[in-house]
XYZ file of C-alpha atoms in Angstrom:
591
model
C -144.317 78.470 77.527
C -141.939 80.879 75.897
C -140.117 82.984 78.762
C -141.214 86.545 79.180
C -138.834 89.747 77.098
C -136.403 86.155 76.423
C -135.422 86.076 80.395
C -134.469 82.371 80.732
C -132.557 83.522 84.472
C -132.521 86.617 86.136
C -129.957 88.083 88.727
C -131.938 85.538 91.352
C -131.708 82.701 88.536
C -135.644 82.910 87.830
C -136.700 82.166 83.954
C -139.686 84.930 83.801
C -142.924 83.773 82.545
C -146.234 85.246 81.690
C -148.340 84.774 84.399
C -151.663 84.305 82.115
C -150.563 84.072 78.109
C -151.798 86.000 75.817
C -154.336 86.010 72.465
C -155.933 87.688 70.776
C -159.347 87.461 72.278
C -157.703 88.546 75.283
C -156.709 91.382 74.268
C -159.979 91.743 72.855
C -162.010 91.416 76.134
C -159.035 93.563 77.711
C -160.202 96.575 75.472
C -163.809 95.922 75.434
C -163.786 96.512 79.486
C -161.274 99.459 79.157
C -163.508 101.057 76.728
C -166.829 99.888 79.138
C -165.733 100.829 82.441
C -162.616 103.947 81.398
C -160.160 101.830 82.681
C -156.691 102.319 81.234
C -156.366 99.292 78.451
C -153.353 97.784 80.818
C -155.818 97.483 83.111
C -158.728 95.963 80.887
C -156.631 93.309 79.777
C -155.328 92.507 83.322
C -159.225 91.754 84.277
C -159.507 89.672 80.637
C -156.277 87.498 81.722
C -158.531 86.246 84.879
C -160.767 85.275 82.335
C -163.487 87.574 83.878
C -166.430 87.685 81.258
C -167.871 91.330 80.131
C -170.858 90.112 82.085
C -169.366 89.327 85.207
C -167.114 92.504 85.570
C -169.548 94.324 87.798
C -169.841 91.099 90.257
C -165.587 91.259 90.260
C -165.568 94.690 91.250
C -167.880 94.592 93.865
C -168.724 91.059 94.602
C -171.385 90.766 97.044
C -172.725 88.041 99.224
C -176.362 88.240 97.718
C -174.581 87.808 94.626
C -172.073 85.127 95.501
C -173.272 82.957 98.486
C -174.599 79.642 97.595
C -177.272 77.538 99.688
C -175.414 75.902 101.773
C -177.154 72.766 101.683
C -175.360 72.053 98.830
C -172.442 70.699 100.860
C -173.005 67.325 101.991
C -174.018 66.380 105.495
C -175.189 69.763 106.163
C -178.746 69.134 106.684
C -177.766 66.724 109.389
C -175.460 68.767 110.900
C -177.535 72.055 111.067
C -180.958 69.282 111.818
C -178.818 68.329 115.379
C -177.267 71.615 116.342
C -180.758 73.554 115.752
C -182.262 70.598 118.473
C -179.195 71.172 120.687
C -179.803 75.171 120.696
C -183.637 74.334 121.299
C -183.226 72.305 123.829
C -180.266 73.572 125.763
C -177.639 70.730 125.413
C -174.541 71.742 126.322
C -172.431 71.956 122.830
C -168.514 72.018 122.949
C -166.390 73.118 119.881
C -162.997 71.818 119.321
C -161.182 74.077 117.117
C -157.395 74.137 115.281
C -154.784 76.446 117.290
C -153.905 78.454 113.670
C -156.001 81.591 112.732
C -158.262 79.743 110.963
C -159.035 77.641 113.627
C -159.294 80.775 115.775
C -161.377 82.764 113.492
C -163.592 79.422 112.906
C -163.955 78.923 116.640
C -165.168 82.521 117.124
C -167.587 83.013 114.425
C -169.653 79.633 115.587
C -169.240 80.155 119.097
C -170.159 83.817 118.572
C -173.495 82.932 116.750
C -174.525 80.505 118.889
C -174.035 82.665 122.059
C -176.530 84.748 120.419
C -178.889 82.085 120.088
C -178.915 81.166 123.539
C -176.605 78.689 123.928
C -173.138 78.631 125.764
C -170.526 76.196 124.045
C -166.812 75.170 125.820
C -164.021 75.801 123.809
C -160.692 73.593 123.679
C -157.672 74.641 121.502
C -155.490 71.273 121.897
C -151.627 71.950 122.320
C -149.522 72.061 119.403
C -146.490 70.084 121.544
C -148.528 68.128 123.806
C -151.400 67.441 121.854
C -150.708 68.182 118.394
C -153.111 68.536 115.082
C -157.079 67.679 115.387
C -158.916 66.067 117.463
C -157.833 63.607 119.929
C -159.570 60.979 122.446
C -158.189 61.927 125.662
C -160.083 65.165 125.248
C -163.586 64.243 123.506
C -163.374 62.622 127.074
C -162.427 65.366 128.714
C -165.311 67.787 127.460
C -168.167 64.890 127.608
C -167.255 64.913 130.970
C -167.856 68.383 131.301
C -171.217 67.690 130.241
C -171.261 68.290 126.422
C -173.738 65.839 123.911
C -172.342 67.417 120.844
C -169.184 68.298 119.715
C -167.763 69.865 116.859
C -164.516 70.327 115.304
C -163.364 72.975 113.255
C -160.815 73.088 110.723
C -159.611 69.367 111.480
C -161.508 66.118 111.932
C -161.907 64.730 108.484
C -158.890 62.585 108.778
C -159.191 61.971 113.065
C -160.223 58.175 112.425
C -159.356 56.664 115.465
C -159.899 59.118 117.692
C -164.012 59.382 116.219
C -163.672 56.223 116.464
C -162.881 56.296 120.431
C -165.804 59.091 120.826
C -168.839 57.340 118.974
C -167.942 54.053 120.876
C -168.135 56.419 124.126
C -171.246 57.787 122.409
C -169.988 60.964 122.457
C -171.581 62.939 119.066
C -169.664 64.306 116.394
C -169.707 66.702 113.305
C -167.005 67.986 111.640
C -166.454 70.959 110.131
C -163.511 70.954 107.954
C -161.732 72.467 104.376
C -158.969 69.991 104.074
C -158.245 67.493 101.112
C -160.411 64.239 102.639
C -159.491 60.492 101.820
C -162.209 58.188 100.415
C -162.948 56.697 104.015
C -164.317 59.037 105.857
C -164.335 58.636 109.426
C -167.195 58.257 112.155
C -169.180 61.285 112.465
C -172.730 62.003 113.103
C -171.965 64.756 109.828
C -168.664 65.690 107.915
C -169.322 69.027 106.382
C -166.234 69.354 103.944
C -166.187 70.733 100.310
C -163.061 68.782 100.011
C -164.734 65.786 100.370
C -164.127 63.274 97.322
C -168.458 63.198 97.177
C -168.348 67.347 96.717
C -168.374 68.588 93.410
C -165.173 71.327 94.306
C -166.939 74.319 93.187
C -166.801 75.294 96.993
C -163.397 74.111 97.326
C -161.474 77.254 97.604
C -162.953 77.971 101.246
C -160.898 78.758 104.366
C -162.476 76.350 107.466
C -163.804 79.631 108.515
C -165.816 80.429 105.438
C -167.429 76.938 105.865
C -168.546 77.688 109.399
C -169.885 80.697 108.392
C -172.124 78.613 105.904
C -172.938 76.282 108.448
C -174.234 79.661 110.593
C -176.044 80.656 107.892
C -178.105 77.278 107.604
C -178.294 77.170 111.156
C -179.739 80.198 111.193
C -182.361 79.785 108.831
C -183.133 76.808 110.543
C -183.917 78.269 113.994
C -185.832 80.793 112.136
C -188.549 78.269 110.530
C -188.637 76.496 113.755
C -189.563 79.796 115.049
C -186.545 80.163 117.880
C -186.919 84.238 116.902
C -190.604 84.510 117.949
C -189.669 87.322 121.095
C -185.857 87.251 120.497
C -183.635 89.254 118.042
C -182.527 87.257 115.046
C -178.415 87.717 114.728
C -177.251 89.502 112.274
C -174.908 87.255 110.696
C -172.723 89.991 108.379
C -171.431 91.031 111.602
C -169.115 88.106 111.782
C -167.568 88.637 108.638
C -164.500 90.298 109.793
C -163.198 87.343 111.769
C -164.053 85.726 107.831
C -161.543 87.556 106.248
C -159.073 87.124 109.110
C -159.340 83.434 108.667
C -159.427 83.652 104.575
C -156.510 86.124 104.356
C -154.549 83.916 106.655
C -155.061 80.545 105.482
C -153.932 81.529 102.263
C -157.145 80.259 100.584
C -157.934 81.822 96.815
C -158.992 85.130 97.021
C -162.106 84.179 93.978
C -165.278 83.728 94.164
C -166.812 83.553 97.450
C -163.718 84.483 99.001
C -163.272 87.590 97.274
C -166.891 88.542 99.122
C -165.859 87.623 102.621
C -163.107 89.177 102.409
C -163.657 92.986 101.012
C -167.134 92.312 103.010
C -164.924 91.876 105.483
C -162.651 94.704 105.604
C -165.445 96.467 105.891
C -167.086 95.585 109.323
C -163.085 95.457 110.631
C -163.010 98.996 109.917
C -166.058 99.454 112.386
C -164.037 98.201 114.916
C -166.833 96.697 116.498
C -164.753 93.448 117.709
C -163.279 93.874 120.895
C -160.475 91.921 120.388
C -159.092 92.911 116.818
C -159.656 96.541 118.292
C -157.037 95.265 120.687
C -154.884 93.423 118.496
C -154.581 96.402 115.939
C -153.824 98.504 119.029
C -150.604 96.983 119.970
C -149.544 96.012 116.644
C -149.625 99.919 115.242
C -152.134 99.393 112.797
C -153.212 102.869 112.834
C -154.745 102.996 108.955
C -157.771 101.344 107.315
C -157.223 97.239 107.244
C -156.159 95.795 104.144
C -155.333 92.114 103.459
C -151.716 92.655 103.947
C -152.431 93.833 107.552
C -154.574 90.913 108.163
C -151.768 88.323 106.769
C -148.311 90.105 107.990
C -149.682 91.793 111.166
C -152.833 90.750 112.958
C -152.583 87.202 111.680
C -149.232 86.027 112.971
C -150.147 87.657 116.553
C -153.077 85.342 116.463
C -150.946 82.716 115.697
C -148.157 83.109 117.893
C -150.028 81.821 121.319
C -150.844 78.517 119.472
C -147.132 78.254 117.992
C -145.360 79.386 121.139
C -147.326 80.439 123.380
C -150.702 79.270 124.983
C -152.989 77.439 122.345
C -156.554 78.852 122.929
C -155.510 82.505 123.657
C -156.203 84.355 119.678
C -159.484 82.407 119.665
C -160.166 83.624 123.226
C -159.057 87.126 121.924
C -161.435 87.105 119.353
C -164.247 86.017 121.520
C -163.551 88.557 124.117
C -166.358 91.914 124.614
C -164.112 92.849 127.187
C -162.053 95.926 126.687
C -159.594 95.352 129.233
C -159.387 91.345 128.670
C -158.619 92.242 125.414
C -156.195 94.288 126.214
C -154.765 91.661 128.068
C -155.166 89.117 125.521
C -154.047 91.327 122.662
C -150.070 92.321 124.404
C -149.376 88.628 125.404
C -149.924 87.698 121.740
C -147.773 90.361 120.651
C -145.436 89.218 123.468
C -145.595 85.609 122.245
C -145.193 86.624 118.718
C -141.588 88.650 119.700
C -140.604 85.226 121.124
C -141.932 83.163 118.209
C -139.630 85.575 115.463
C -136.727 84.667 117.759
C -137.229 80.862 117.976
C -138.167 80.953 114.497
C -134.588 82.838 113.194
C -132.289 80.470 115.069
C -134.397 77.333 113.350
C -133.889 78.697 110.001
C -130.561 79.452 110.244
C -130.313 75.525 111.103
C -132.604 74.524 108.035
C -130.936 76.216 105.878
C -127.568 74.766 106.483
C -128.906 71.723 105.746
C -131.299 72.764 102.762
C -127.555 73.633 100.922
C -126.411 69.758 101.568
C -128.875 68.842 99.043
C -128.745 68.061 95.760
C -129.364 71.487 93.701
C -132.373 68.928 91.504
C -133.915 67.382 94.246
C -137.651 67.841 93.367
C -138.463 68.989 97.345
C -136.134 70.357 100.395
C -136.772 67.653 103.381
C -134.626 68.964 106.377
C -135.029 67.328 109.987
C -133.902 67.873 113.164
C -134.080 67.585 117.035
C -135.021 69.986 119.462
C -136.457 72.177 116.760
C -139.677 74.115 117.931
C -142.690 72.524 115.996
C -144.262 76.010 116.252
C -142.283 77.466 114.007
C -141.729 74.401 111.329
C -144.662 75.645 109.285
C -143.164 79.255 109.172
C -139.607 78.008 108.006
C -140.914 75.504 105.415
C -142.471 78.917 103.654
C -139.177 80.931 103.955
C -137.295 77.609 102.541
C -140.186 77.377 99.805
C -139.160 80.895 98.693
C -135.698 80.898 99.192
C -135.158 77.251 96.309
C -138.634 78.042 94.844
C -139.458 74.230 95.443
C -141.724 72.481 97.905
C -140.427 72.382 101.281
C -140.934 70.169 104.554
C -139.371 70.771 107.585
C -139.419 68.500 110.189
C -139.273 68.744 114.150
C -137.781 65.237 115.675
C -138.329 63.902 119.516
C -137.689 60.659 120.696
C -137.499 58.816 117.412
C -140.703 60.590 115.606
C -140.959 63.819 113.494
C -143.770 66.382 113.490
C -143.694 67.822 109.772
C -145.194 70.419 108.244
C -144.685 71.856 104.145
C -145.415 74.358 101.883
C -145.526 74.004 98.194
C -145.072 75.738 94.986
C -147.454 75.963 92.294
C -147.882 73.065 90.146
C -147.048 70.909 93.015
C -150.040 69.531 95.123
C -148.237 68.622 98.422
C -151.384 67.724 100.341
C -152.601 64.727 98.002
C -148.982 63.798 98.029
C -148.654 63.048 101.612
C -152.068 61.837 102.160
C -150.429 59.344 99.674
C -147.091 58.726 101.908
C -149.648 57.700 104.566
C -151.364 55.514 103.052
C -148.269 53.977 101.633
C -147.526 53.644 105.130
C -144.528 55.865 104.983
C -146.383 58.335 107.494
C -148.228 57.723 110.927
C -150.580 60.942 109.952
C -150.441 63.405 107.398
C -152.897 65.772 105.541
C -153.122 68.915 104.050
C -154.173 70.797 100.555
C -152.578 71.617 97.784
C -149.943 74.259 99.007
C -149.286 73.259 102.639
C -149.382 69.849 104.678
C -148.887 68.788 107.925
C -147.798 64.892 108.834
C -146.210 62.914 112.092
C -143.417 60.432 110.649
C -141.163 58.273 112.443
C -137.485 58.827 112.206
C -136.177 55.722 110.177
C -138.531 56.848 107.233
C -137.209 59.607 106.700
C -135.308 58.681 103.817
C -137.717 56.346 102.587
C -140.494 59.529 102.691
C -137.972 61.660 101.036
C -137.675 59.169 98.175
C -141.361 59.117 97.568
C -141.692 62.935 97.395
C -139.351 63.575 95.237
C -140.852 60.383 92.614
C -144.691 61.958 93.016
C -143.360 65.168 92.123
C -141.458 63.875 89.346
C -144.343 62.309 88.277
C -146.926 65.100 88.534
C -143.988 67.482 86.421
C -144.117 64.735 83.838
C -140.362 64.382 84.238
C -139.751 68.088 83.326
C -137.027 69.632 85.389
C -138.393 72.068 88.140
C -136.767 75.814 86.815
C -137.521 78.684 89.367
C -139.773 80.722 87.616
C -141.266 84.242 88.613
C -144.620 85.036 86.979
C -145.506 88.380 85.502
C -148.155 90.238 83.858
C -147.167 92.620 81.732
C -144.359 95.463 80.403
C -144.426 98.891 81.218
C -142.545 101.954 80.154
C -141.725 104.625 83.171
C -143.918 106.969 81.632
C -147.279 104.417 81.948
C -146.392 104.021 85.456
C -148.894 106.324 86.685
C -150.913 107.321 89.939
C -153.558 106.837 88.212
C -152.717 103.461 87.221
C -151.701 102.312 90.412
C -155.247 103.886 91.864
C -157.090 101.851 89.226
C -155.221 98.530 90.186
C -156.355 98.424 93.094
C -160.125 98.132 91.867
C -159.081 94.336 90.908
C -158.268 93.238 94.856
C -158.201 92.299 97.568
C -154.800 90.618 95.879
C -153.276 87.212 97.503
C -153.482 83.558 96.457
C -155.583 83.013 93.299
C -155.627 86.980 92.481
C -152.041 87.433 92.573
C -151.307 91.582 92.711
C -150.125 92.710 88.432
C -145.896 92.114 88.702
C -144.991 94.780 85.203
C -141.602 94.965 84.413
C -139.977 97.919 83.346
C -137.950 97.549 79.891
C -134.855 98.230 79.080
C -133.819 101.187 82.166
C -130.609 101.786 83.268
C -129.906 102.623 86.824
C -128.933 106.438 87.453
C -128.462 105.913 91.140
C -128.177 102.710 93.593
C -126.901 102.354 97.263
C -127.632 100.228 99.970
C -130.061 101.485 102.607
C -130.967 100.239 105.813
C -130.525 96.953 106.684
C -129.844 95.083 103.382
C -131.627 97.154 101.704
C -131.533 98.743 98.081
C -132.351 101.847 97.170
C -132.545 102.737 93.177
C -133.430 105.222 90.872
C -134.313 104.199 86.927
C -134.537 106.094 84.088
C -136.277 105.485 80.859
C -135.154 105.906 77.351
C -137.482 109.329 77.303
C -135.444 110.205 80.200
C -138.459 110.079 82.748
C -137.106 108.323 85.802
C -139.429 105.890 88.779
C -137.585 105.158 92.030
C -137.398 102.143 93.725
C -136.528 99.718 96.528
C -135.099 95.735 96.806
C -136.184 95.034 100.353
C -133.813 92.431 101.963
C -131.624 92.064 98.605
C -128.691 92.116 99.681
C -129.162 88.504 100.998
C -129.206 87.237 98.296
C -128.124 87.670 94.837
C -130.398 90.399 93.832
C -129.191 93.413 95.880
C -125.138 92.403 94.441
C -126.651 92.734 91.012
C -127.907 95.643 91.023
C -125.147 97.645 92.904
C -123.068 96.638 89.979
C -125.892 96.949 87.090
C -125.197 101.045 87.478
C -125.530 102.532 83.753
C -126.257 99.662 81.573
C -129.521 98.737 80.563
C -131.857 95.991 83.040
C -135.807 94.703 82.769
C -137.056 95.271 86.388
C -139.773 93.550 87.443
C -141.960 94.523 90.706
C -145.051 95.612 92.199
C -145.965 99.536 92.178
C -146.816 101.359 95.303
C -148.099 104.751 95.743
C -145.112 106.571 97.440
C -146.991 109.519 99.489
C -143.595 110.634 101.089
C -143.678 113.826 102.820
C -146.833 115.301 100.865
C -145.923 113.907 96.952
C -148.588 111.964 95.434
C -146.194 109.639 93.526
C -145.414 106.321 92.480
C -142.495 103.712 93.066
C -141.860 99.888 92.155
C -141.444 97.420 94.927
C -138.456 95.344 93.264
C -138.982 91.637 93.037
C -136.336 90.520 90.283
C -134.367 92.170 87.522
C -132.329 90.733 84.261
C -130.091 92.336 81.891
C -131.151 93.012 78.293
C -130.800 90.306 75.938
């Protein structure tokens, strides 16, 4: 692929590539929906680059559930599961749901615990520890809660690779389904049902769901069994779409392609959080400041992490116990010793980087993945640092925490690079004592003298899936624009092809061939600039955190000669002014 205005590296070293291509039916599509729908023609061909049919517009604009939501007994196993949770609901059983301590476990735990509360039934909860316990299910406590009296439980979010551990529970006969969104191995384990559109037996179409999206499904089916059994004779049938803002937590969070599905729980979503009608987002938005209408960027940057933070730091079942909460005051409660927990996780968190990335610059500069490791590292954080070393060497990224001779690992991947198929790989190469994951985050256990040896293998299987092609930094972008297109009314139009995130990334334009009029640093490594066209129209803008790196350096010295700048715009409603200012992700001189 040809690089984008001939940028082959960029003041942050980045070769800039179109994010979609270009043809000419493109740009045909592009100005059939401009013309259709008066969108500007920018706009029009943005849609078209998605490759979002003239007939399917309407559904992308305002995708709906009636539209999008399959039957959910096209996933396998789910007739079983839903046949043996309907008879637990009917006849009272005491069900227990063992959940993942991330927000999608959290969100997952809430939106099946909710619905079946309204069904009748009461369910125990159990978040396992992150330190003590670690990832998915594990025997001591499928003990633990059959002795509390459940007959069925179900895990959410983990499970499909908890072999041994099902193994323990259906030789107790303890019963089993799992509920789960994470790349599965051709052995399944022992379950009475596996629902899992990642299973090898799925067909993928349903693929792109959060763990919490697939519960929901499960609800659904669950609910329309109860119904034909008549359950609702004399009681209220739930009203499922009420759930759907603990949905888009989940879905925002977990990073999960905003298409399809997705995009319906989520703007669905954002919706019934605006209502305000759970107790315990109500809460968490509270104490976080979140004073405006949700978007996805509060549910990833600011409610998310809080939910988070007891299961990295703090104590493991408290977001999910937030979210279940009708309580007021409990989740008042709830909601400051998150925020409390997150403070502390940012601090941990800092001093761990600062240690990764020391040893992140011993590497070799073409080593296909960053594997750091270390002892006494917080495994709470590992996850979070992984993503900031990701970023920072735009290359996959594992980051390991050691103790007594074994590593708890966790990575995050660029695109192009599948890391979760890679390390279920490592462990069954027997390089791993766990590992899992999807294709742009993993977690694994590993024992300290294979370290190397797991290294090696990473960096051959993503040689291998690069077909030997060095790995360049690359930043994707979608089109040029001149100051003068870079409209309100453009960036008021954009926003009709969100909610943005994975697999709807938000339009990056670049602005040709300005020249900087004015540049200083502001804040805290900040940089403020102001651009001016060759028409002489100028667009202001800001390099958050640039100056640590290479970015902010260039462009203090770039003043008066002419740059491509490359960014997001913003609406900048500053003190009354209904104007309009580019987020600055990159910028190259002219060639």
């Amino acid at each position: 692929m040809q690089s984008f205005l001939g940028v082959d590296r960029s003041f942050t070293g980045k070769r800039w590539i179109p994010r979609h291509g270009t043809d000419a039916e493109t740009d045909r599509v592009g100005l059939a929906i401009a013309q259709r729908f008066g969108f500007p023609e920018l706009v029009g061909r943005l849609i078209a680059a998605r490759k979002i049919g003239l007939d399917e517009i309407e559904a992308f604009l305002d995708p709906t559930l009636k539209s999008l939501m399959p039957d959910p007994g096209v996933l396998q196993d789910m007739a079983p599961c839903v046949e043996r949770l309907a008879k637990a609901v009917r006849d009272g059983e005491r069900i227990a749901v063992f959940s993942d301590y991330d927000v999608d476990g959290a969100t997952s735990a809430a939106v099946l615990i909710r619905y079946l509360r309204w069904v009748g039934a009461d369910p125990l909860l159990y978040i396992p520890d992150r330190i003590s316990e670690g990832y998915g299910p594990n025997a001591p406590a499928l003990m633990k809660l059959k002795a509390q009296g459940a007959s069925l439980i179900l895990t959410l979010d983990c499970g499909v690779t908890a072999y041994d551990p099902l193994r323990e529970a259906a030789a107790a006969g303890i019963e089993v389904i799992v509920i789960d969104h994470h790349m599965a191995e051709p052995e399944l384990p022992k379950a009475l049902a596996i629902v899992n559109p990642n299973r090898i037996d799925e067909d993928g179409s349903l693929g792109h769901l959060a763990a919490c999206g697939v519960t929901f499904l499960v609800a659904v089916a669950l609910n329309r069994a109860l119904r034909e059994s008549g359950h609702f004779t004399g009681r209220q049938e739930p009203n499922l779409l009420h759930l759907l803002d603990l949905v888009a937590l989940g879905t925002v969070c977990d990073v999960v392609p905003l298409k399809g599905l997705n995009r319906a729980f989520v703007i669905q979503g954002l919706k019934v959080m605006a209502k305000r009608g759970n107790k315990g987002l109500v809460a968490l938005a509270d104490v976080a400041g979140v004073d405006a209408r949700p978007e996805p960027y509060h549910l990833g940057f600011v409610l998310g992490p809080r939910v988070n933070a007891g299961g990295r730091v703090g104590k493991s079942d408290l977001g999910a116990r937030l979210l279940l909460t009708d309580s007021p005051e409990e989740a008042a409660a709830l909601a400051a010793e998150l925020d409390s927990f997150n403070t502390d996780r940012r601090e941990i968190e800092a001093q761990v980087l600062a240690e990764a990335e020391a040893l992140a610059a011993e590497q070799p500069e073409d080593a296909p993945a960053i594997v750091v490791a270390a002892e006494n590292w917080h495994p709470g954080v590992i996850g979070i640092v992984a993503g900031r070393l990701k970023e920072r060497y735009d290359r996959p990224a594992c980051v390991i925490a050691l103790d007594n001779g074994t590593g708890k690992g966790s990575g995050r991947s660029v695109p192009g690079v599948s890391l979760g198929p890679a390390v279920i790989a490592a462990h069954q190469a027997g390089l791993l004592l766990a590992g899992g994951g999807h294709a742009m985050a993993a977690g694994f256990t590993i024992e300290a003298g294979k370290l190397d040896a797991f290294r090696a293998f990473l960096g051959e299987r993503i040689h291998s899936e690069l077909e030997g092609e060095p790995m360049v930094p690359t930043l994707s972008v979608d089109a040029p624009l001149a100051i003068a297109g870079a409209s309100r009314e453009l960036v008021d139009t954009i926003q009709k092809v969100g909610p943005f995130g994975a697999g709807n990334s938000e339009p990056r334009f670049v602005l040709t061939d300005v020249r900087l009029v004015d540049v200083r640093e502001v804040g805290t490594g900040h940089v403020r600039c102001v651009f001016t066209g060759p028409d002489g129209r100028r667009l202001k803008g800001i390099a958050f955190r640039a100056l640590e790196g290479d970015l902010g350096p260039a462009l203090l010295k770039s003043s008066g000669r002419p740059i491509h700048v490359a960014g997001h715009l913003r609406p900048d409603d500053w003190n009354g002014r209904s104007d309009v200012q580019i987020l600055i992700d990159d910028a190259a001189d002219v060639s």
